[in-house]
Amino acid sequence: MQTAIHSIAGVPVTPTMIGGEIPLIDVADYLAGKPGAAERAAAELRFAFEHVGFYYLAGHGVARKMIDDTYAAAARFHAQPIDAKLAVKVDEHNIGYMPIASEAPRNAAAQGKKPSQNEAYFLRRERPADDPDVLSGRRFHAPNKWPADLPGFRETTLAYIATLEALCQRLVKLYALALDLPESFFDRCFAKPHMILRMSRYPLIDGNDESVESLVPHTDSGFMTLLPPNKVPGLSILLPDGRWMDAPGVEDAFVVNGGDILHRWTNERFLSTPHRVRNVSGQIRYAIPFFCDPDHDTMVECLLSCRSVARPAKYPPIKFGDYALWFAAQRYSHMAKVPVRSEDEIAPGARATSRWQG
């Protein structure tokens, strides 16, 4: 299915739509440096975020073997005995293993939902013990917690993280062009981005119990989330017209979405779309979403290209690190008592507080 023509710098673009709703963006020509490819991809990106908040990413250059190896690593981690996983239990930096919660965190409780039925293992940027941020105890900048007896696990996951970091650093140039900004606008704050690899395991749930979700309806906190192709379905997206759409699988294409920081930075021009996971597939489901955001010192302030006299800035400026900490306190029970800035200071917006109902 095709949609109306859009353009950037006079380059006409007609996005290809998956399931009639979600644009497919092929960046192979852009990554190869072909003339006009950046403008075409940026026009498609603009359409995706102004209308849906999700897109499929093709031509990304990430080897399928690397993706498969990382899925296998996730399965290996979760196949360990519970004592081995709890030996690297999640901490105040949201690094390590998180078992299925016994109590619903704030965002789930606000929707009348039980705790999300998934266990997860979180990795961030690899840091040596003498890293200044490690020595100072800076939040979310601690060393990773590695399992003791999984040969090759560390190498596999770090290679995947490095590959996706490099890809995201190329993609943010398209986001800048899509927002009528210089191509290099976001380069500085993504020179050493804030990154999370979440390795999730979703057991089966009862599809008839509406109070239980594999992952409750939510929006992401940051700038960019990449979900590699998954053989087991389960992701659903809340379309702008209020319908839940099961995301179709597209061979070799990542599913990419924006989060609340992108929504805020663009003065709500770019959507942060609610989504959920319901694993009623009949088998265990694994997921390896990669979150790529600006560094924690980035001041997120309404972009000049996204405000006007008729559309003034809706949010006060805020450092990304402050927002990330506030968001984690709402989403994770083990972070609920961490001191954060007040909601009035954060001014998070209705989507971030999940006051809508899934």
mmCIF file with all atom_site columns, N, CA and C in Angstrom, residues 261-309:
data_model
loop_
_atom_site.group_PDB
_atom_site.id
_atom_site.type_symbol
_atom_site.label_atom_id
_atom_site.label_alt_id
_atom_site.label_comp_id
_atom_site.label_asym_id
_atom_site.label_entity_id
_atom_site.label_seq_id
_atom_site.pdbx_PDB_ins_code
_atom_site.Cartn_x
_atom_site.Cartn_y
_atom_site.Cartn_z
_atom_site.occupancy
_atom_site.B_iso_or_equiv
_atom_site.pdbx_formal_charge
_atom_site.auth_seq_id
_atom_site.auth_comp_id
_atom_site.auth_asym_id
_atom_site.auth_atom_id
_atom_site.pdbx_PDB_model_num
ATOM 1   N N  . ILE A 1 261 ? 11.318 11.416  25.184 1.00 0.00 ? 261 ILE A N  1
ATOM 2   C CA . ILE A 1 261 ? 12.280 12.514  25.017 1.00 0.00 ? 261 ILE A CA 1
ATOM 3   C C  . ILE A 1 261 ? 12.227 13.062  23.598 1.00 0.00 ? 261 ILE A C  1
ATOM 4   N N  . LEU A 1 262 ? 12.120 12.197  22.602 1.00 0.00 ? 262 LEU A N  1
ATOM 5   C CA . LEU A 1 262 ? 11.963 12.673  21.223 1.00 0.00 ? 262 LEU A CA 1
ATOM 6   C C  . LEU A 1 262 ? 10.666 13.460  21.087 1.00 0.00 ? 262 LEU A C  1
ATOM 7   N N  . HIS A 1 263 ? 9.595  12.966  21.689 1.00 0.00 ? 263 HIS A N  1
ATOM 8   C CA . HIS A 1 263 ? 8.292  13.632  21.674 1.00 0.00 ? 263 HIS A CA 1
ATOM 9   C C  . HIS A 1 263 ? 8.401  15.025  22.309 1.00 0.00 ? 263 HIS A C  1
ATOM 10  N N  . ARG A 1 264 ? 9.102  15.105  23.420 1.00 0.00 ? 264 ARG A N  1
ATOM 11  C CA . ARG A 1 264 ? 9.272  16.359  24.156 1.00 0.00 ? 264 ARG A CA 1
ATOM 12  C C  . ARG A 1 264 ? 10.191 17.323  23.409 1.00 0.00 ? 264 ARG A C  1
ATOM 13  N N  . TRP A 1 265 ? 11.293 16.813  22.905 1.00 0.00 ? 265 TRP A N  1
ATOM 14  C CA . TRP A 1 265 ? 12.293 17.633  22.215 1.00 0.00 ? 265 TRP A CA 1
ATOM 15  C C  . TRP A 1 265 ? 11.687 18.299  20.984 1.00 0.00 ? 265 TRP A C  1
ATOM 16  N N  . THR A 1 266 ? 10.765 17.595  20.325 1.00 0.00 ? 266 THR A N  1
ATOM 17  C CA . THR A 1 266 ? 10.139 18.103  19.105 1.00 0.00 ? 266 THR A CA 1
ATOM 18  C C  . THR A 1 266 ? 8.820  18.814  19.375 1.00 0.00 ? 266 THR A C  1
ATOM 19  N N  . ASN A 1 267 ? 8.564  19.129  20.645 1.00 0.00 ? 267 ASN A N  1
ATOM 20  C CA . ASN A 1 267 ? 7.337  19.852  20.999 1.00 0.00 ? 267 ASN A CA 1
ATOM 21  C C  . ASN A 1 267 ? 6.082  19.084  20.571 1.00 0.00 ? 267 ASN A C  1
ATOM 22  N N  . GLU A 1 268 ? 6.179  17.741  20.699 1.00 0.00 ? 268 GLU A N  1
ATOM 23  C CA . GLU A 1 268 ? 5.103  16.803  20.360 1.00 0.00 ? 268 GLU A CA 1
ATOM 24  C C  . GLU A 1 268 ? 4.856  16.667  18.860 1.00 0.00 ? 268 GLU A C  1
ATOM 25  N N  . ARG A 1 269 ? 5.752  17.196  18.070 1.00 0.00 ? 269 ARG A N  1
ATOM 26  C CA . ARG A 1 269 ? 5.640  17.030  16.611 1.00 0.00 ? 269 ARG A CA 1
ATOM 27  C C  . ARG A 1 269 ? 5.859  15.571  16.229 1.00 0.00 ? 269 ARG A C  1
ATOM 28  N N  . PHE A 1 270 ? 6.858  14.940  16.840 1.00 0.00 ? 270 PHE A N  1
ATOM 29  C CA . PHE A 1 270 ? 7.129  13.527  16.604 1.00 0.00 ? 270 PHE A CA 1
ATOM 30  C C  . PHE A 1 270 ? 6.473  12.719  17.713 1.00 0.00 ? 270 PHE A C  1
ATOM 31  N N  . LEU A 1 271 ? 5.801  11.650  17.342 1.00 0.00 ? 271 LEU A N  1
ATOM 32  C CA . LEU A 1 271 ? 5.000  10.877  18.278 1.00 0.00 ? 271 LEU A CA 1
ATOM 33  C C  . LEU A 1 271 ? 5.842  9.906   19.109 1.00 0.00 ? 271 LEU A C  1
ATOM 34  N N  . SER A 1 272 ? 5.419  9.730   20.359 1.00 0.00 ? 272 SER A N  1
ATOM 35  C CA . SER A 1 272 ? 5.895  8.656   21.224 1.00 0.00 ? 272 SER A CA 1
ATOM 36  C C  . SER A 1 272 ? 4.692  7.747   21.426 1.00 0.00 ? 272 SER A C  1
ATOM 37  N N  . THR A 1 273 ? 4.682  6.644   20.720 1.00 0.00 ? 273 THR A N  1
ATOM 38  C CA . THR A 1 273 ? 3.465  5.841   20.594 1.00 0.00 ? 273 THR A CA 1
ATOM 39  C C  . THR A 1 273 ? 3.418  4.700   21.619 1.00 0.00 ? 273 THR A C  1
ATOM 40  N N  . PRO A 1 274 ? 2.310  4.566   22.343 1.00 0.00 ? 274 PRO A N  1
ATOM 41  C CA . PRO A 1 274 ? 2.170  3.448   23.283 1.00 0.00 ? 274 PRO A CA 1
ATOM 42  C C  . PRO A 1 274 ? 2.224  2.100   22.561 1.00 0.00 ? 274 PRO A C  1
ATOM 43  N N  . HIS A 1 275 ? 2.796  1.137   23.239 1.00 0.00 ? 275 HIS A N  1
ATOM 44  C CA . HIS A 1 275 ? 2.873  -0.220  22.703 1.00 0.00 ? 275 HIS A CA 1
ATOM 45  C C  . HIS A 1 275 ? 2.907  -1.201  23.866 1.00 0.00 ? 275 HIS A C  1
ATOM 46  N N  . ARG A 1 276 ? 2.756  -2.479  23.571 1.00 0.00 ? 276 ARG A N  1
ATOM 47  C CA . ARG A 1 276 ? 2.705  -3.505  24.605 1.00 0.00 ? 276 ARG A CA 1
ATOM 48  C C  . ARG A 1 276 ? 3.201  -4.822  24.010 1.00 0.00 ? 276 ARG A C  1
ATOM 49  N N  . VAL A 1 277 ? 3.376  -5.797  24.890 1.00 0.00 ? 277 VAL A N  1
ATOM 50  C CA . VAL A 1 277 ? 3.688  -7.152  24.446 1.00 0.00 ? 277 VAL A CA 1
ATOM 51  C C  . VAL A 1 277 ? 2.708  -8.110  25.109 1.00 0.00 ? 277 VAL A C  1
ATOM 52  N N  . ARG A 1 278 ? 2.114  -8.984  24.303 1.00 0.00 ? 278 ARG A N  1
ATOM 53  C CA . ARG A 1 278 ? 1.251  -10.051 24.796 1.00 0.00 ? 278 ARG A CA 1
ATOM 54  C C  . ARG A 1 278 ? 1.724  -11.354 24.150 1.00 0.00 ? 278 ARG A C  1
ATOM 55  N N  . ASN A 1 279 ? 2.381  -12.186 24.935 1.00 0.00 ? 279 ASN A N  1
ATOM 56  C CA . ASN A 1 279 ? 2.885  -13.439 24.379 1.00 0.00 ? 279 ASN A CA 1
ATOM 57  C C  . ASN A 1 279 ? 1.841  -14.530 24.518 1.00 0.00 ? 279 ASN A C  1
ATOM 58  N N  . VAL A 1 280 ? 1.035  -14.678 23.487 1.00 0.00 ? 280 VAL A N  1
ATOM 59  C CA . VAL A 1 280 ? 0.043  -15.758 23.407 1.00 0.00 ? 280 VAL A CA 1
ATOM 60  C C  . VAL A 1 280 ? 0.395  -16.657 22.220 1.00 0.00 ? 280 VAL A C  1
ATOM 61  N N  . SER A 1 281 ? 1.687  -16.726 21.908 1.00 0.00 ? 281 SER A N  1
ATOM 62  C CA . SER A 1 281 ? 2.176  -17.417 20.711 1.00 0.00 ? 281 SER A CA 1
ATOM 63  C C  . SER A 1 281 ? 2.211  -18.932 20.862 1.00 0.00 ? 281 SER A C  1
ATOM 64  N N  . GLY A 1 282 ? 2.173  -19.415 22.101 1.00 0.00 ? 282 GLY A N  1
ATOM 65  C CA . GLY A 1 282 ? 2.318  -20.848 22.328 1.00 0.00 ? 282 GLY A CA 1
ATOM 66  C C  . GLY A 1 282 ? 3.746  -21.277 22.613 1.00 0.00 ? 282 GLY A C  1
ATOM 67  N N  . GLN A 1 283 ? 4.678  -20.319 22.660 1.00 0.00 ? 283 GLN A N  1
ATOM 68  C CA . GLN A 1 283 ? 6.075  -20.633 22.958 1.00 0.00 ? 283 GLN A CA 1
ATOM 69  C C  . GLN A 1 283 ? 6.727  -19.489 23.723 1.00 0.00 ? 283 GLN A C  1
ATOM 70  N N  . ILE A 1 284 ? 7.874  -19.767 24.318 1.00 0.00 ? 284 ILE A N  1
ATOM 71  C CA . ILE A 1 284 ? 8.611  -18.716 25.002 1.00 0.00 ? 284 ILE A CA 1
ATOM 72  C C  . ILE A 1 284 ? 9.071  -17.675 23.971 1.00 0.00 ? 284 ILE A C  1
ATOM 73  N N  . ARG A 1 285 ? 8.990  -16.422 24.354 1.00 0.00 ? 285 ARG A N  1
ATOM 74  C CA . ARG A 1 285 ? 9.421  -15.346 23.466 1.00 0.00 ? 285 ARG A CA 1
ATOM 75  C C  . ARG A 1 285 ? 10.598 -14.605 24.101 1.00 0.00 ? 285 ARG A C  1
ATOM 76  N N  . TYR A 1 286 ? 11.624 -14.352 23.307 1.00 0.00 ? 286 TYR A N  1
ATOM 77  C CA . TYR A 1 286 ? 12.760 -13.549 23.748 1.00 0.00 ? 286 TYR A CA 1
ATOM 78  C C  . TYR A 1 286 ? 12.762 -12.240 22.943 1.00 0.00 ? 286 TYR A C  1
ATOM 79  N N  . ALA A 1 287 ? 13.248 -11.183 23.562 1.00 0.00 ? 287 ALA A N  1
ATOM 80  C CA . ALA A 1 287 ? 13.368 -9.902  22.875 1.00 0.00 ? 287 ALA A CA 1
ATOM 81  C C  . ALA A 1 287 ? 14.679 -9.250  23.300 1.00 0.00 ? 287 ALA A C  1
ATOM 82  N N  . ILE A 1 288 ? 15.287 -8.504  22.377 1.00 0.00 ? 288 ILE A N  1
ATOM 83  C CA . ILE A 1 288 ? 16.564 -7.833  22.663 1.00 0.00 ? 288 ILE A CA 1
ATOM 84  C C  . ILE A 1 288 ? 16.501 -6.374  22.202 1.00 0.00 ? 288 ILE A C  1
ATOM 85  N N  . PRO A 1 289 ? 15.555 -5.592  22.739 1.00 0.00 ? 289 PRO A N  1
ATOM 86  C CA . PRO A 1 289 ? 15.484 -4.182  22.339 1.00 0.00 ? 289 PRO A CA 1
ATOM 87  C C  . PRO A 1 289 ? 16.740 -3.421  22.734 1.00 0.00 ? 289 PRO A C  1
ATOM 88  N N  . PHE A 1 290 ? 17.133 -2.503  21.873 1.00 0.00 ? 290 PHE A N  1
ATOM 89  C CA . PHE A 1 290 ? 18.296 -1.648  22.103 1.00 0.00 ? 290 PHE A CA 1
ATOM 90  C C  . PHE A 1 290 ? 17.808 -0.214  22.164 1.00 0.00 ? 290 PHE A C  1
ATOM 91  N N  . PHE A 1 291 ? 18.143 0.466   23.256 1.00 0.00 ? 291 PHE A N  1
ATOM 92  C CA . PHE A 1 291 ? 17.708 1.842   23.471 1.00 0.00 ? 291 PHE A CA 1
ATOM 93  C C  . PHE A 1 291 ? 18.914 2.764   23.321 1.00 0.00 ? 291 PHE A C  1
ATOM 94  N N  . CYS A 1 292 ? 18.790 3.753   22.458 1.00 0.00 ? 292 CYS A N  1
ATOM 95  C CA . CYS A 1 292 ? 19.886 4.689   22.209 1.00 0.00 ? 292 CYS A CA 1
ATOM 96  C C  . CYS A 1 292 ? 19.391 6.114   22.412 1.00 0.00 ? 292 CYS A C  1
ATOM 97  N N  . ASP A 1 293 ? 20.016 6.800   23.344 1.00 0.00 ? 293 ASP A N  1
ATOM 98  C CA . ASP A 1 293 ? 19.572 8.132   23.760 1.00 0.00 ? 293 ASP A CA 1
ATOM 99  C C  . ASP A 1 293 ? 20.754 9.081   23.848 1.00 0.00 ? 293 ASP A C  1
ATOM 100 N N  . PRO A 1 294 ? 20.487 10.381  23.947 1.00 0.00 ? 294 PRO A N  1
ATOM 101 C CA . PRO A 1 294 ? 21.592 11.322  24.106 1.00 0.00 ? 294 PRO A CA 1
ATOM 102 C C  . PRO A 1 294 ? 22.317 11.104  25.427 1.00 0.00 ? 294 PRO A C  1
ATOM 103 N N  . ASP A 1 295 ? 23.531 11.642  25.548 1.00 0.00 ? 295 ASP A N  1
ATOM 104 C CA . ASP A 1 295 ? 24.248 11.505  26.809 1.00 0.00 ? 295 ASP A CA 1
ATOM 105 C C  . ASP A 1 295 ? 23.504 12.259  27.917 1.00 0.00 ? 295 ASP A C  1
ATOM 106 N N  . HIS A 1 296 ? 23.806 11.926  29.150 1.00 0.00 ? 296 HIS A N  1
ATOM 107 C CA . HIS A 1 296 ? 23.017 12.424  30.289 1.00 0.00 ? 296 HIS A CA 1
ATOM 108 C C  . HIS A 1 296 ? 23.143 13.921  30.519 1.00 0.00 ? 296 HIS A C  1
ATOM 109 N N  . ASP A 1 297 ? 24.174 14.559  29.965 1.00 0.00 ? 297 ASP A N  1
ATOM 110 C CA . ASP A 1 297 ? 24.333 15.994  30.144 1.00 0.00 ? 297 ASP A CA 1
ATOM 111 C C  . ASP A 1 297 ? 23.591 16.801  29.084 1.00 0.00 ? 297 ASP A C  1
ATOM 112 N N  . THR A 1 298 ? 22.986 16.133  28.122 1.00 0.00 ? 298 THR A N  1
ATOM 113 C CA . THR A 1 298 ? 22.261 16.831  27.065 1.00 0.00 ? 298 THR A CA 1
ATOM 114 C C  . THR A 1 298 ? 21.061 17.575  27.630 1.00 0.00 ? 298 THR A C  1
ATOM 115 N N  . MET A 1 299 ? 20.990 18.872  27.345 1.00 0.00 ? 299 MET A N  1
ATOM 116 C CA . MET A 1 299 ? 19.831 19.663  27.741 1.00 0.00 ? 299 MET A CA 1
ATOM 117 C C  . MET A 1 299 ? 18.769 19.525  26.653 1.00 0.00 ? 299 MET A C  1
ATOM 118 N N  . VAL A 1 300 ? 17.674 18.916  27.019 1.00 0.00 ? 300 VAL A N  1
ATOM 119 C CA . VAL A 1 300 ? 16.576 18.709  26.072 1.00 0.00 ? 300 VAL A CA 1
ATOM 120 C C  . VAL A 1 300 ? 15.647 19.907  26.158 1.00 0.00 ? 300 VAL A C  1
ATOM 121 N N  . GLU A 1 301 ? 15.690 20.731  25.126 1.00 0.00 ? 301 GLU A N  1
ATOM 122 C CA . GLU A 1 301 ? 14.912 21.968  25.059 1.00 0.00 ? 301 GLU A CA 1
ATOM 123 C C  . GLU A 1 301 ? 14.249 22.048  23.694 1.00 0.00 ? 301 GLU A C  1
ATOM 124 N N  . CYS A 1 302 ? 13.041 22.522  23.669 1.00 0.00 ? 302 CYS A N  1
ATOM 125 C CA . CYS A 1 302 ? 12.262 22.561  22.427 1.00 0.00 ? 302 CYS A CA 1
ATOM 126 C C  . CYS A 1 302 ? 13.091 23.061  21.245 1.00 0.00 ? 302 CYS A C  1
ATOM 127 N N  . LEU A 1 303 ? 13.138 22.275  20.187 1.00 0.00 ? 303 LEU A N  1
ATOM 128 C CA . LEU A 1 303 ? 13.907 22.622  19.001 1.00 0.00 ? 303 LEU A CA 1
ATOM 129 C C  . LEU A 1 303 ? 13.315 23.841  18.303 1.00 0.00 ? 303 LEU A C  1
ATOM 130 N N  . LEU A 1 304 ? 14.193 24.669  17.760 1.00 0.00 ? 304 LEU A N  1
ATOM 131 C CA . LEU A 1 304 ? 13.732 25.891  17.100 1.00 0.00 ? 304 LEU A CA 1
ATOM 132 C C  . LEU A 1 304 ? 12.802 25.583  15.928 1.00 0.00 ? 304 LEU A C  1
ATOM 133 N N  . SER A 1 305 ? 13.041 24.466  15.256 1.00 0.00 ? 305 SER A N  1
ATOM 134 C CA . SER A 1 305 ? 12.216 24.114  14.098 1.00 0.00 ? 305 SER A CA 1
ATOM 135 C C  . SER A 1 305 ? 10.855 23.553  14.496 1.00 0.00 ? 305 SER A C  1
ATOM 136 N N  . CYS A 1 306 ? 10.629 23.398  15.791 1.00 0.00 ? 306 CYS A N  1
ATOM 137 C CA . CYS A 1 306 ? 9.377  22.785  16.260 1.00 0.00 ? 306 CYS A CA 1
ATOM 138 C C  . CYS A 1 306 ? 8.532  23.735  17.098 1.00 0.00 ? 306 CYS A C  1
ATOM 139 N N  . ARG A 1 307 ? 8.869  25.025  17.073 1.00 0.00 ? 307 ARG A N  1
ATOM 140 C CA . ARG A 1 307 ? 8.061  25.987  17.830 1.00 0.00 ? 307 ARG A CA 1
ATOM 141 C C  . ARG A 1 307 ? 7.860  27.252  17.011 1.00 0.00 ? 307 ARG A C  1
ATOM 142 N N  . SER A 1 308 ? 6.831  27.963  17.381 1.00 0.00 ? 308 SER A N  1
ATOM 143 C CA . SER A 1 308 ? 6.490  29.202  16.688 1.00 0.00 ? 308 SER A CA 1
ATOM 144 C C  . SER A 1 308 ? 5.608  30.025  17.620 1.00 0.00 ? 308 SER A C  1
ATOM 145 N N  . VAL A 1 309 ? 5.208  31.191  17.156 1.00 0.00 ? 309 VAL A N  1
ATOM 146 C CA . VAL A 1 309 ? 4.296  32.016  17.952 1.00 0.00 ? 309 VAL A CA 1
ATOM 147 C C  . VAL A 1 309 ? 2.990  31.266  18.173 1.00 0.00 ? 309 VAL A C  1
#
